[in-house]
mmCIF file of C-alpha atoms in Angstrom:
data_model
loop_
_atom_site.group_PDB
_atom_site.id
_atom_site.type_symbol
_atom_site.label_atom_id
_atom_site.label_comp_id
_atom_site.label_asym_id
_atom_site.label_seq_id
_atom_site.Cartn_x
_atom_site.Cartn_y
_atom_site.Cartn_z
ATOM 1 C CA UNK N 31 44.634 -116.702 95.487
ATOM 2 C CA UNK N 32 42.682 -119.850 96.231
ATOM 3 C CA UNK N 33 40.113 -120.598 94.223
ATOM 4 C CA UNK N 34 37.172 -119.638 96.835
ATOM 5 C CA UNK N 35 34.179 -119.744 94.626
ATOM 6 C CA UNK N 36 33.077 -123.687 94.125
ATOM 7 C CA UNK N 37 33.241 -124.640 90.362
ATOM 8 C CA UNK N 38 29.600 -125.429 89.988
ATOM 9 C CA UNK N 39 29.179 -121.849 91.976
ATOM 10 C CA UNK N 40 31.277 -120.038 89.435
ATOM 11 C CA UNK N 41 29.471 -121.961 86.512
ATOM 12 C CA UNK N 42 26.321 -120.779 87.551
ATOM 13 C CA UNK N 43 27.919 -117.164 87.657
ATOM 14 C CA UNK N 44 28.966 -117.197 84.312
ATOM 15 C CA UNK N 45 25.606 -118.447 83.302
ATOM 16 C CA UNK N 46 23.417 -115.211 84.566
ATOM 17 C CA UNK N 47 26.191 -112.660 83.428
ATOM 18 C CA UNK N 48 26.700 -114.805 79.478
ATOM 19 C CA UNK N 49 30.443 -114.956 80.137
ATOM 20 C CA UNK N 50 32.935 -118.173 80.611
ATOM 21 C CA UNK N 51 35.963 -117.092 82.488
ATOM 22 C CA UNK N 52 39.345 -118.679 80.815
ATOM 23 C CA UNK N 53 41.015 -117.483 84.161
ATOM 24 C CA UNK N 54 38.447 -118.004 87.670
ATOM 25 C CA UNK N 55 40.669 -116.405 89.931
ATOM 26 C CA UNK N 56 39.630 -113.485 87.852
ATOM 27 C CA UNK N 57 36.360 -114.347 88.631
ATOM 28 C CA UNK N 58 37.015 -114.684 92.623
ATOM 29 C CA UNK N 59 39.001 -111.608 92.553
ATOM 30 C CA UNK N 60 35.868 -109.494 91.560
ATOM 31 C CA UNK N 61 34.088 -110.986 94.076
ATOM 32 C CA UNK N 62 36.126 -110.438 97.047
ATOM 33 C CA UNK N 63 35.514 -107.925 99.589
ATOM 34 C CA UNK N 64 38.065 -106.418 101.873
ATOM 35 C CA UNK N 65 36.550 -107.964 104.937
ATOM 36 C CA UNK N 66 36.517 -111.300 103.492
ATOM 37 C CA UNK N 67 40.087 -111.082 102.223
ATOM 38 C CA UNK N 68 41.166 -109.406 106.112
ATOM 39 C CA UNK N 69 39.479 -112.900 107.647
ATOM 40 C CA UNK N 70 41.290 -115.050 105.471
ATOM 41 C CA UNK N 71 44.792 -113.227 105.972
ATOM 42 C CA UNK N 72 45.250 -112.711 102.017
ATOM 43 C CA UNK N 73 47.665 -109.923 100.658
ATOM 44 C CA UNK N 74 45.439 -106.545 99.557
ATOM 45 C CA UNK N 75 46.127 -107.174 95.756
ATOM 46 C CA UNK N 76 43.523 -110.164 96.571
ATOM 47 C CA UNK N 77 40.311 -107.746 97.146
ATOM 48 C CA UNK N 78 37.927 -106.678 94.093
ATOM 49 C CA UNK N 79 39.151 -102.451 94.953
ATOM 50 C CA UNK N 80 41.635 -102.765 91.975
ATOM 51 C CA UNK N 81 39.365 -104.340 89.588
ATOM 52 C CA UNK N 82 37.005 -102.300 90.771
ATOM 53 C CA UNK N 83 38.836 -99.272 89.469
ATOM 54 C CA UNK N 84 39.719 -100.829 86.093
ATOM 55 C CA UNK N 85 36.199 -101.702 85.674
ATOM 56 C CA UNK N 86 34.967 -97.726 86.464
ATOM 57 C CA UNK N 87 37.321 -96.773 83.842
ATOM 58 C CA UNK N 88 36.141 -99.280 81.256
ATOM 59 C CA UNK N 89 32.239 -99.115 82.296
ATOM 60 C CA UNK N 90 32.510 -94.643 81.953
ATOM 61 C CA UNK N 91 34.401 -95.748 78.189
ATOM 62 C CA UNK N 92 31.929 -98.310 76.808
ATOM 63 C CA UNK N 93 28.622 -95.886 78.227
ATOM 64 C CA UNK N 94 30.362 -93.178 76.629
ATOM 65 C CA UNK N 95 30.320 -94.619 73.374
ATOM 66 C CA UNK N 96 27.197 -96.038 73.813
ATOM 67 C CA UNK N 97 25.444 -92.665 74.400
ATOM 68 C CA UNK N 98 27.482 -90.542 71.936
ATOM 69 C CA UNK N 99 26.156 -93.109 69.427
ATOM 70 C CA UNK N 100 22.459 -93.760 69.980
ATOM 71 C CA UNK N 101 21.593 -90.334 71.434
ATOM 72 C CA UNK N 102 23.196 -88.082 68.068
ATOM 73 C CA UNK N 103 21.297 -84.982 69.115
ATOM 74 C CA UNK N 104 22.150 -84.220 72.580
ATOM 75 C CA UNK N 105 24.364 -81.659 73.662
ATOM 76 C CA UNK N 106 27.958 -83.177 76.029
ATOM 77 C CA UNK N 107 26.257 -81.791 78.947
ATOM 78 C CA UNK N 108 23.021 -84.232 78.559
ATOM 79 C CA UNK N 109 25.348 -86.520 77.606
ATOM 80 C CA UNK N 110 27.532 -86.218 81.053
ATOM 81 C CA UNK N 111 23.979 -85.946 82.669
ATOM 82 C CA UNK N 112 22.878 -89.024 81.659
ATOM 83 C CA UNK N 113 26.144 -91.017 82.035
ATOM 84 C CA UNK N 114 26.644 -90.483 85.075
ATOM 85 C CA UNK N 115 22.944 -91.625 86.226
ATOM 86 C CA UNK N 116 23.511 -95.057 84.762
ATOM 87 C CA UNK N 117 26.824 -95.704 86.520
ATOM 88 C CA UNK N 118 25.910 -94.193 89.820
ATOM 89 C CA UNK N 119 26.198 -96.361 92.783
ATOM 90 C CA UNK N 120 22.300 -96.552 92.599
ATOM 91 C CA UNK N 121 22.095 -97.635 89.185
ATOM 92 C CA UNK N 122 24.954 -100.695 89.646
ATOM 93 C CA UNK N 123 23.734 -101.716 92.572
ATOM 94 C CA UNK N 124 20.010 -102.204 90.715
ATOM 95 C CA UNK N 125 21.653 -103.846 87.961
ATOM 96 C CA UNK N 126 23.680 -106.118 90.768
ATOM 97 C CA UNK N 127 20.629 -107.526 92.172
ATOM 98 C CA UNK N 128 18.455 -107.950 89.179
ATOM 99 C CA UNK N 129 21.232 -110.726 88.352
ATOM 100 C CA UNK N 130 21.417 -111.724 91.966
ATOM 101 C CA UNK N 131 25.183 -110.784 92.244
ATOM 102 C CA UNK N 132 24.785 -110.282 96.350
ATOM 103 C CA UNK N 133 24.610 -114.177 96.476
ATOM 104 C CA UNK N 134 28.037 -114.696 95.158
ATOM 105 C CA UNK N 135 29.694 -112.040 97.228
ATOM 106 C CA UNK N 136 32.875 -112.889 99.250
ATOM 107 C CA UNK N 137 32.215 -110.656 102.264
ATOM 108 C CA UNK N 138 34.063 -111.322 105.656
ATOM 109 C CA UNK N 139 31.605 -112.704 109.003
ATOM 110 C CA UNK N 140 30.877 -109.341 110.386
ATOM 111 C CA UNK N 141 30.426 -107.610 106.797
ATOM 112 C CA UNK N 142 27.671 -110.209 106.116
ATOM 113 C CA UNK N 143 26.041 -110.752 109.123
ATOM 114 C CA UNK N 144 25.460 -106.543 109.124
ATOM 115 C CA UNK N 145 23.961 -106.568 105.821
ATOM 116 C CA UNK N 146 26.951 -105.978 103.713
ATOM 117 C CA UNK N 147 24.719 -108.044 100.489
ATOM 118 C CA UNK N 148 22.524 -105.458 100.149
ATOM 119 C CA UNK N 149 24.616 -102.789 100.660
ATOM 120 C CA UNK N 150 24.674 -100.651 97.665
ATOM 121 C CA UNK N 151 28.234 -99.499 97.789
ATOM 122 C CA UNK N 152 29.173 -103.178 97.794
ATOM 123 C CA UNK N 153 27.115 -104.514 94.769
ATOM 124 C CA UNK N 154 28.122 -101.415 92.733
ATOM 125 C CA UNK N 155 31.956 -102.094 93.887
ATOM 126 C CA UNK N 156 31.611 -105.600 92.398
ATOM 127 C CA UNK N 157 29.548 -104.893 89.372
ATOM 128 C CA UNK N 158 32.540 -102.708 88.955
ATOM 129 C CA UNK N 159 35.230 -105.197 89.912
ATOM 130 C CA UNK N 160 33.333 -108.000 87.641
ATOM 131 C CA UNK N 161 33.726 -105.401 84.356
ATOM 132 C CA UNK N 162 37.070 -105.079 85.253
ATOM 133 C CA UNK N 163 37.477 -108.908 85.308
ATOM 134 C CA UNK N 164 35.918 -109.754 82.410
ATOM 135 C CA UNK N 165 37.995 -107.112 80.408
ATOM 136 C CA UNK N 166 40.794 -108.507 81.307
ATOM 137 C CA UNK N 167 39.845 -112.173 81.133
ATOM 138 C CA UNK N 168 38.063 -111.556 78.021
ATOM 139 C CA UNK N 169 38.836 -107.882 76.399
ATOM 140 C CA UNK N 170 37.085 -104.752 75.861
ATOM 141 C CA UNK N 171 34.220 -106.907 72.947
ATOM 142 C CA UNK N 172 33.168 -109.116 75.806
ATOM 143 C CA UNK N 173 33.190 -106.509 78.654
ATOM 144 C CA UNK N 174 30.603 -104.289 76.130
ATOM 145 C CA UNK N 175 28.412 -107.120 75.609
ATOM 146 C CA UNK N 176 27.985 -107.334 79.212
ATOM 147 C CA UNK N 177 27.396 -104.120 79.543
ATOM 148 C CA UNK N 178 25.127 -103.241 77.674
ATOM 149 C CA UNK N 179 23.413 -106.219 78.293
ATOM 150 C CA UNK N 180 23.040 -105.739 81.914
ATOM 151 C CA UNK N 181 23.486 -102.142 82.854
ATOM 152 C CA UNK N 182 22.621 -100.574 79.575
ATOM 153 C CA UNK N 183 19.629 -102.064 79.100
ATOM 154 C CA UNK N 184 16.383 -100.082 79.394
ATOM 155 C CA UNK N 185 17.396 -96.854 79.671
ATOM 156 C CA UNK N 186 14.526 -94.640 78.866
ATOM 157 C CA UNK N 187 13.329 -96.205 82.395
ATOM 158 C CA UNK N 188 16.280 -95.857 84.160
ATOM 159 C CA UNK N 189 16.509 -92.297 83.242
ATOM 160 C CA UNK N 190 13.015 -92.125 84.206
ATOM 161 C CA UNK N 191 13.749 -93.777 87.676
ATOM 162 C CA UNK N 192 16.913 -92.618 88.776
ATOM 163 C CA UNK N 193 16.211 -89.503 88.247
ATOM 164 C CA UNK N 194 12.813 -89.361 89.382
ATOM 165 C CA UNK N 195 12.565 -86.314 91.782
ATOM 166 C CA UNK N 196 13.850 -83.854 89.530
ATOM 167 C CA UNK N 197 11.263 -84.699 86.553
ATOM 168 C CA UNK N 198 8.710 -85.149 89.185
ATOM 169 C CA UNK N 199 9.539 -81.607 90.327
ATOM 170 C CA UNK N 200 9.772 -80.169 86.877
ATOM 171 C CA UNK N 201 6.414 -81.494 85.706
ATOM 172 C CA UNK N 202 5.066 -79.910 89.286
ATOM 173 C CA UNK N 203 6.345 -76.929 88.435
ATOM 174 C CA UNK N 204 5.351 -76.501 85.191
ATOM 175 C CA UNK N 205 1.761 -77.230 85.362
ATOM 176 C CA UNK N 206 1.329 -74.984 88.874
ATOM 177 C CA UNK N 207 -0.678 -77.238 91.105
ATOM 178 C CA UNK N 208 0.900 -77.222 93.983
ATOM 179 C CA UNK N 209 4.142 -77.851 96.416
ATOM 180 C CA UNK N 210 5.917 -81.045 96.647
ATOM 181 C CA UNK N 211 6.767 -82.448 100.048
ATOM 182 C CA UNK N 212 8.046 -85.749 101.422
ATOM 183 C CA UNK N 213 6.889 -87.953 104.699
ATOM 184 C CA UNK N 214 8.637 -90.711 106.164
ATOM 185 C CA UNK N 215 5.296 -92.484 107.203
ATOM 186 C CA UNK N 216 6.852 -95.790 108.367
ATOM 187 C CA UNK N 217 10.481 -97.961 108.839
ATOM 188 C CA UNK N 218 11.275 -101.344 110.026
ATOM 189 C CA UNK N 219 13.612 -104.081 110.215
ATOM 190 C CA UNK N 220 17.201 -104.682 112.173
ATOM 191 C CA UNK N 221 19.517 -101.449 112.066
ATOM 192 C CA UNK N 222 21.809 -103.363 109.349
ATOM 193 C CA UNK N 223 18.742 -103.917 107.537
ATOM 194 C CA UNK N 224 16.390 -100.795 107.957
ATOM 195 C CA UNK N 225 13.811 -100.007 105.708
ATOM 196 C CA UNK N 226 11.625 -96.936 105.047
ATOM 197 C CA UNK N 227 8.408 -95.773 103.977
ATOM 198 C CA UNK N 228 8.522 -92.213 102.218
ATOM 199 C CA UNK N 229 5.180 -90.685 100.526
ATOM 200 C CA UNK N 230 5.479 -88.057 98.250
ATOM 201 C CA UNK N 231 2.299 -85.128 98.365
ATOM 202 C CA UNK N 232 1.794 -82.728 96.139
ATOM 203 C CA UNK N 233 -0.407 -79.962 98.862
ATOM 204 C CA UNK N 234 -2.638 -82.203 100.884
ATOM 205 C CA UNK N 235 -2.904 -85.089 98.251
ATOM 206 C CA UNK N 236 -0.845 -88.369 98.403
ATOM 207 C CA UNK N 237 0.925 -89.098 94.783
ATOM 208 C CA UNK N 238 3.029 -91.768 95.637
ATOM 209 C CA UNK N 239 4.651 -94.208 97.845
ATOM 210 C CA UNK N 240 8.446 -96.082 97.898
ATOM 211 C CA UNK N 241 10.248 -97.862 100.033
ATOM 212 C CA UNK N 242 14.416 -98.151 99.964
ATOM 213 C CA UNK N 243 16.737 -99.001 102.783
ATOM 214 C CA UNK N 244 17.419 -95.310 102.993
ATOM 215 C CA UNK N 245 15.207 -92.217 102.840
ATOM 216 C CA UNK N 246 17.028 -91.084 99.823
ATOM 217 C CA UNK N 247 15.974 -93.815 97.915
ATOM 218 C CA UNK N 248 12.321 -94.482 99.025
ATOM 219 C CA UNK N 249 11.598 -90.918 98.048
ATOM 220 C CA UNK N 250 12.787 -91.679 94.756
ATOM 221 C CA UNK N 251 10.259 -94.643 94.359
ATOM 222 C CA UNK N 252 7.982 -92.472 95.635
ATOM 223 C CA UNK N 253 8.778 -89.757 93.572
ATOM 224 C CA UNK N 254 8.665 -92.265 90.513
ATOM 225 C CA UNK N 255 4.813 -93.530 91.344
ATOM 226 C CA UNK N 256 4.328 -89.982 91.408
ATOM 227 C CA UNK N 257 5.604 -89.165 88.319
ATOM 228 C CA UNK N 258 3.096 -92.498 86.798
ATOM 229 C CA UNK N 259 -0.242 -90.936 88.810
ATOM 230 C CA UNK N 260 0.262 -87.503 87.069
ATOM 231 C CA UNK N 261 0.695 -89.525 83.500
ATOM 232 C CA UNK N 262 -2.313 -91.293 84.588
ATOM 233 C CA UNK N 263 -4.248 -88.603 84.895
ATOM 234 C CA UNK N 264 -2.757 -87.188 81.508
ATOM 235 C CA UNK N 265 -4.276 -90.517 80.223
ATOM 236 C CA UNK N 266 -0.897 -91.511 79.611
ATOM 237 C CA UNK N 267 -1.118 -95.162 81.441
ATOM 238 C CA UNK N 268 1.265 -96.433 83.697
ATOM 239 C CA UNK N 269 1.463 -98.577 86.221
ATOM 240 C CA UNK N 270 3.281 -98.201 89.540
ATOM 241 C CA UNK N 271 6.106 -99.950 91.427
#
């Protein structure tokens, strides 16, 4: 494979993520999409999917341990619980964007043009594909350093946020006061780009409000501000997003 990321590009890369590749075309390979790799008439082998699924199998190993380790009371189902909510596709694809990984993306014209950098499917796919990369380039010491550097980091909030309905529906619950509902109250932008508005009511009064580009994930920012007014009224303090 050429070498399709410039050298200053992929220095800059390695800066954010605290890695120096030995090997770039390791590197590229994690960041190239199928579409861009169909434009440029390159052989399959040359798109991120199989790094991508070395990576899955070395991100679910290093979380594993991770978990086992600091959390020494709960039971393997908590365990598998909580796993999986940090390596969802919603989880990666926060983690790809908090180090800006959609602007190093080798997507093909119609992929990018359609939104394909903000895609979640994509970023997780590459957060993925980069693990993968940086195991091989590097070994399994490096790839955990980067992982739990960038995707294991902050987990009490993650937990918090990416599962935010279902604790915003169990604290509902138990203290009686009322029945959750969602509203789409508002979305906007280009179909390739659409955002929405969701607000989250418990009865007749307004808890919170999110927006995501899909309903599934505005209600879960608004389920999360939710979740922050009710500790706010605990006098727990909080402050939404």
């Amino acid at each position: 494979m050429n070498l399709f990321i410039r050298p200053e590009k992929a220095e800059e890369i390695e800066k954010i993520i605290g890695y120096s590749f030995k090997d770039r075309k390791l590197l590229v390979n994690a960041f190239s999409h199928s579409s861009f790799v169909n434009e440029k008439h390159l052989t399959k082998s040359d798109c991120n999917e199989r790094m991508e699924f070395l990576g899955d199998a070395v991100l679910e190993l290093i979380t594993s341990e991770y978990l086992f380790r600091r959390y020494k009371e709960m039971q393997e189902g908590e365990l598998t619980k909580l796993r999986a909510g940090l390596v969802c596709e919603a989880s990666l694809s926060y983690s790809a964007r908090e180090i800006k990984l959609y602007e190093y993306l080798l997507l093909g014209h119609g992929e990018a043009m359609t939104g394909g950098r903000n895609r979640d499917s994509i970023l997780s796919d590459a957060m993925e594909a980069l693990i993968g990369a940086i195991y091989l380039d590097g070994g399994l010491t490096n790839a955990k350093e980067f992982i739990e550097k960038h995707i294991l980091n902050d987990i009490e909030n993650k937990k918090l946020f990416f599962d935010s309905k279902t604790i915003f529906q169990e604290m509902v619950q138990s203290e009686n006061i009322g029945v959750i509902s969602y509203k789409l109250i508002d979305e906007y932008g280009p179909d390739h780009d659409k955002k929405f508005r969701e607000a989250v009511y418990i009865g007749d009064k307004e808890y919170g409000i999110g927006e995501g580009h899909t309903k599934k994930a505005a209600e879960q920012v608004a389920a999360y501000n939710g979740i922050l007014k009710l500790r706010a009224e605990r006098g727990e303090g909080g402050l939404c997003i």
